[in-house]
CSV table of C-alpha atoms in Angstrom, one decimal:
chain,number,residue,atom,x,y,z
A,1,MET,CA,81.5,23.6,48.8
A,2,ILE,CA,80.3,21.9,46.1
A,3,ASN,CA,81.1,17.8,45.2
A,4,ILE,CA,80.8,18.1,41.6
A,5,ARG,CA,81.1,13.8,41.9
A,6,LYS,CA,78.0,13.8,43.7
A,7,ILE,CA,76.3,16.1,41.7
A,8,SER,CA,77.4,13.9,38.9
A,9,LYS,CA,76.3,11.1,40.3
A,10,LEU,CA,72.9,12.7,40.7
A,11,ILE,CA,72.7,13.7,37.1
A,12,GLY,CA,73.9,10.2,36.1
A,13,VAL,CA,70.7,9.1,37.7
A,14,ILE,CA,68.0,11.5,37.4
A,15,PHE,CA,69.2,11.0,33.3
A,16,LEU,CA,69.3,6.8,33.5
A,17,SER,CA,65.7,7.8,34.8
A,18,PHE,CA,64.6,9.1,32.6
A,19,ILE,CA,65.6,6.9,30.1
A,20,MET,CA,64.2,3.4,31.5
A,21,CYS,CA,60.7,5.7,31.9
A,22,GLY,CA,60.8,6.0,28.0
A,23,MET,CA,62.1,2.3,28.1
A,24,THR,CA,59.3,1.7,30.1
A,25,LEU,CA,57.0,3.9,28.0
A,26,VAL,CA,58.1,1.3,25.1
A,27,ASP,CA,57.8,-1.6,27.3
A,28,GLU,CA,53.5,-0.7,27.1
A,29,GLY,CA,53.6,-1.7,23.0
A,30,TYR,CA,54.0,-5.3,21.5
A,31,LYS,CA,57.1,-6.8,20.3
A,32,PHE,CA,57.3,-7.5,17.0
A,33,THR,CA,59.5,-8.9,14.9
A,34,GLU,CA,60.2,-9.8,11.3
A,35,LYS,CA,60.1,-12.9,8.9
A,36,LYS,CA,62.2,-12.2,5.6
A,37,ILE,CA,61.9,-13.4,2.3
A,38,ASN,CA,65.2,-13.2,0.2
A,39,GLU,CA,65.0,-15.1,-3.8
A,40,THR,CA,66.2,-14.7,-6.3
A,41,LYS,CA,64.5,-15.9,-9.8
A,42,SER,CA,64.6,-15.5,-13.2
A,43,TYR,CA,61.4,-13.9,-12.9
A,44,GLY,CA,62.9,-11.2,-11.0
A,45,THR,CA,63.9,-10.4,-6.8
A,46,ILE,CA,62.3,-10.6,-3.5
A,47,ASP,CA,63.6,-9.3,-0.6
A,48,ILE,CA,60.3,-8.9,2.4
A,49,LYS,CA,59.6,-8.2,5.3
A,50,ILE,CA,56.7,-9.6,7.3
A,51,PRO,CA,56.0,-7.6,11.3
A,52,ILE,CA,55.1,-10.0,13.4
A,53,ILE,CA,54.0,-9.8,17.0
A,54,ALA,CA,55.8,-12.0,18.7
A,55,GLU,CA,52.8,-13.1,21.6
A,56,SER,CA,50.7,-15.2,20.8
A,57,ASN,CA,46.4,-14.9,21.9
A,58,ASN,CA,43.7,-15.1,19.3
A,59,ASN,CA,43.8,-11.7,19.0
A,60,VAL,CA,47.3,-10.9,18.0
A,61,LYS,CA,46.9,-14.4,15.9
A,62,GLU,CA,44.3,-12.2,13.9
A,63,PHE,CA,46.0,-9.4,13.0
A,64,ASN,CA,50.0,-11.8,12.4
A,65,GLY,CA,47.9,-13.4,9.8
A,66,ILE,CA,45.9,-9.7,8.0
A,67,VAL,CA,49.4,-8.4,7.2
A,68,GLU,CA,50.4,-12.2,6.4
A,69,GLY,CA,47.9,-12.9,4.6
A,70,ASP,CA,47.6,-9.5,2.6
A,71,ILE,CA,51.7,-9.9,1.4
A,72,ALA,CA,51.3,-13.4,1.2
A,73,ASP,CA,49.2,-12.8,-2.1
A,74,TRP,CA,49.9,-9.5,-3.0
A,75,GLN,CA,54.3,-11.8,-3.6
A,76,LYS,CA,51.5,-15.2,-5.0
A,77,ASP,CA,49.5,-13.4,-7.9
A,78,LEU,CA,52.7,-10.5,-8.7
A,79,ILE,CA,55.0,-13.2,-9.2
A,80,GLU,CA,52.5,-15.8,-11.2
A,81,LEU,CA,52.3,-12.4,-13.8
A,82,ALA,CA,56.4,-12.4,-13.5
A,83,LYS,CA,56.3,-15.9,-14.7
A,84,GLN,CA,53.7,-15.5,-16.9
A,85,ASP,CA,55.7,-12.0,-19.0
A,86,GLU,CA,58.8,-13.9,-18.9
A,87,ALA,CA,57.2,-16.5,-21.0
A,88,GLU,CA,55.7,-14.5,-22.8
A,89,SER,CA,58.8,-12.5,-23.7
A,90,LYS,CA,61.1,-15.4,-24.3
A,91,SER,CA,57.7,-16.9,-27.2
A,92,LYS,CA,58.1,-13.7,-28.9
A,93,GLY,CA,61.9,-12.9,-28.6
A,94,ILE,CA,61.8,-9.9,-26.1
A,95,ASP,CA,64.1,-9.2,-23.9
A,96,PHE,CA,61.9,-9.7,-20.3
A,97,ARG,CA,63.0,-7.3,-17.4
A,98,PRO,CA,62.5,-9.0,-14.3
A,99,TYR,CA,60.2,-7.9,-11.6
A,100,SER,CA,61.2,-6.7,-8.1
A,101,LEU,CA,59.2,-7.1,-4.7
A,102,ASP,CA,59.9,-5.3,-1.6
A,103,THR,CA,58.1,-4.1,1.7
A,104,VAL,CA,59.4,-1.9,4.6
A,105,TYR,CA,57.4,-1.9,7.4
A,106,LYS,CA,56.9,0.8,10.6
A,107,ILE,CA,54.6,1.1,13.6
A,108,PRO,CA,54.2,4.7,14.6
A,109,TYR,CA,51.5,3.7,17.2
A,110,ASN,CA,51.5,0.8,20.0
A,111,THR,CA,50.8,0.2,22.7
A,112,LYS,CA,49.0,-3.1,24.2
A,113,ASN,CA,45.0,-1.8,23.2
A,114,PHE,CA,45.8,0.0,20.0
A,115,VAL,CA,48.9,-0.6,17.0
A,116,SER,CA,48.6,1.2,13.9
A,117,LEU,CA,51.8,-0.4,11.5
A,118,VAL,CA,51.8,0.9,7.9
A,119,VAL,CA,53.8,-1.0,5.2
A,120,ASP,CA,54.5,-0.8,2.3
A,121,TYR,CA,54.3,-2.6,-0.8
A,122,TYR,CA,57.1,-1.9,-4.0
A,123,GLN,CA,56.5,-3.6,-7.3
A,124,TYR,CA,58.4,-3.2,-10.4
A,125,THR,CA,57.2,-4.5,-13.3
A,126,GLY,CA,58.5,-4.3,-16.2
A,127,GLY,CA,57.4,-0.1,-16.3
A,128,ALA,CA,58.9,3.1,-16.8
A,129,HIS,CA,59.1,2.9,-13.0
A,130,GLY,CA,57.9,1.0,-9.9
A,131,LEU,CA,55.2,1.7,-8.0
A,132,THR,CA,54.7,2.1,-4.1
A,133,THR,CA,51.8,1.0,-2.4
A,134,ARG,CA,50.6,2.6,1.2
A,135,ASN,CA,49.4,-0.4,3.4
A,136,THR,CA,47.4,0.8,7.0
A,137,TYR,CA,47.1,-1.2,9.7
A,138,ASN,CA,44.7,-0.5,12.4
A,139,TYR,CA,43.9,-2.5,14.9
A,140,ASP,CA,42.5,-2.1,18.4
A,141,PHE,CA,42.6,-5.1,20.8
A,142,ASN,CA,40.1,-4.9,22.6
A,143,LYS,CA,37.8,-5.3,20.5
A,144,GLY,CA,39.9,-7.4,18.3
A,145,LYS,CA,39.0,-5.8,15.4
A,146,ARG,CA,40.9,-3.6,12.1
A,147,LEU,CA,39.0,0.3,11.8
A,148,SER,CA,38.1,1.6,9.4
A,149,LEU,CA,38.8,5.6,10.1
A,150,PHE,CA,34.8,6.5,10.6
A,151,GLU,CA,35.6,4.1,13.9
A,152,LEU,CA,37.3,6.4,16.0
A,153,PHE,CA,35.0,8.6,16.2
A,154,LYS,CA,31.5,9.0,18.0
A,155,GLU,CA,28.1,8.0,15.8
A,156,GLY,CA,27.2,11.5,14.0
A,157,TYR,CA,30.1,13.2,14.6
A,158,ASP,CA,30.7,15.2,10.8
A,159,TYR,CA,34.6,14.0,12.1
A,160,GLN,CA,34.8,14.4,7.0
A,161,THR,CA,34.2,17.9,7.0
A,162,LYS,CA,36.8,19.1,10.2
A,163,ILE,CA,39.2,16.8,7.9
A,164,ASN,CA,38.7,18.3,4.7
A,165,ASP,CA,39.0,21.5,6.1
A,166,ILE,CA,42.2,20.7,7.4
A,167,ILE,CA,44.0,19.2,4.2
A,168,ARG,CA,42.4,21.8,2.0
A,169,GLN,CA,44.5,24.2,3.6
A,170,GLN,CA,47.7,22.1,3.7
A,171,ILE,CA,47.2,21.9,0.1
A,172,ALA,CA,46.7,25.4,-0.3
A,173,LYS,CA,50.3,25.8,0.5
A,174,ASN,CA,52.1,23.9,-1.5
A,175,PRO,CA,49.4,23.7,-4.8
A,176,SER,CA,51.8,22.9,-7.3
A,177,GLU,CA,52.3,19.3,-6.1
A,178,TYR,CA,48.3,18.7,-6.4
A,179,PHE,CA,46.2,18.0,-9.5
A,180,GLN,CA,44.1,21.1,-10.4
A,181,ASP,CA,41.7,19.4,-11.8
A,182,GLU,CA,38.2,16.8,-11.5
A,183,ASN,CA,41.4,14.8,-10.5
A,184,GLY,CA,41.7,17.0,-8.1
A,185,PHE,CA,40.5,16.3,-3.7
A,186,LYS,CA,37.6,16.6,-3.4
A,187,GLY,CA,36.9,15.5,0.3
A,188,ILE,CA,38.2,11.5,1.9
A,189,LYS,CA,36.9,8.6,1.2
A,190,ASN,CA,34.3,6.1,3.1
A,191,LYS,CA,37.5,3.5,3.4
A,192,GLN,CA,40.0,6.8,3.8
A,193,ASP,CA,43.7,4.9,4.3
A,194,PHE,CA,45.2,6.7,7.5
A,195,TYR,CA,46.8,5.5,10.8
A,196,ILE,CA,47.8,7.0,14.1
A,197,ASP,CA,51.2,8.4,15.8
A,198,ASN,CA,51.4,10.0,18.9
A,199,ASP,CA,50.4,13.0,17.9
A,200,GLY,CA,47.0,12.4,15.8
A,201,ILE,CA,45.6,10.6,12.2
A,202,VAL,CA,47.1,10.6,9.2
A,203,ILE,CA,45.6,10.7,6.1
A,204,VAL,CA,46.8,8.7,3.2
A,205,PHE,CA,46.6,8.9,0.0
A,206,GLN,CA,47.3,6.7,-2.8
A,207,LEU,CA,50.2,7.5,-5.6
A,208,TYR,CA,47.6,8.9,-8.6
A,209,ASP,CA,45.4,9.3,-6.0
A,210,ILE,CA,44.9,13.7,-5.5
A,211,ALA,CA,48.4,14.4,-6.5
A,212,PRO,CA,50.4,13.3,-10.2
A,213,TYR,CA,53.1,10.5,-9.5
A,214,VAL,CA,56.6,12.8,-8.9
A,215,SER,CA,54.5,13.9,-6.1
A,216,GLY,CA,54.6,10.6,-4.1
A,217,ILE,CA,52.5,9.1,-1.9
A,218,LYS,CA,50.4,12.4,0.2
A,219,GLU,CA,49.9,12.6,3.6
A,220,PHE,CA,48.0,15.0,5.6
A,221,HIS,CA,48.3,15.3,9.8
A,222,ILE,CA,45.4,15.8,11.7
A,223,PRO,CA,46.3,16.8,15.1
A,224,PHE,CA,44.0,15.3,17.8
A,225,SER,CA,43.0,18.2,19.4
A,226,SER,CA,41.8,18.9,16.2
A,227,VAL,CA,39.1,16.3,16.4
A,228,GLN,CA,39.1,15.3,19.7
A,229,ASP,CA,35.4,16.6,20.9
A,230,GLY,CA,34.8,13.6,19.0
A,231,LEU,CA,37.0,10.6,19.0
A,232,ILE,CA,36.2,8.0,21.0
A,233,TYR,CA,39.1,6.8,21.0
A,234,LYS,CA,41.6,8.6,24.3
A,235,PHE,CA,44.7,8.3,22.3
A,236,LYS,CA,48.6,8.8,24.4
């Protein structure tokens, strides 16, 4: 006779083991925390989240310093601009629209050896609409350096042609979303924005790079399998 209680217990153990395995995989990466800056001033509002790895070694300190430094520089420049704009508006007796600064982020790839971090910087400076810039941080903790796209590949490997072909195929599926004149896609750049996720390389084009504002930031997923023969790194 089938013992339902024993079977249920066995299923529970298997399920818990599965969950624990998932937790172990997650725990292989770095633990992130965040610093928050929330301010409301006459010249604008600030709602900034800064992702920080909650560990301490030289490479982690460098990574954290790069991310914090970029956000701090961006914040400082825009606050100075907002104050100037506010003062000028008052002197001319015209309405001033307070600025807004916001950041959101995601961590699409996270191991002890390699982290990909994506931070969206949003700014509203009084125009018709705000602007978002997608900043990507791809850091090799073994080498202790932030990587450019070409550094993922073997020397001499023609990764650009392969990636360009895949992007053109994806653009062809919805051509109306992209510029079709001289402003359209011509190929990835030497300093192309990108990040890694568990399935491949994601190529990022900022607002207006290859498409109108209404199309948003454009991303193209390049499966690892399509460039596996040239990759130096073995991503999970």
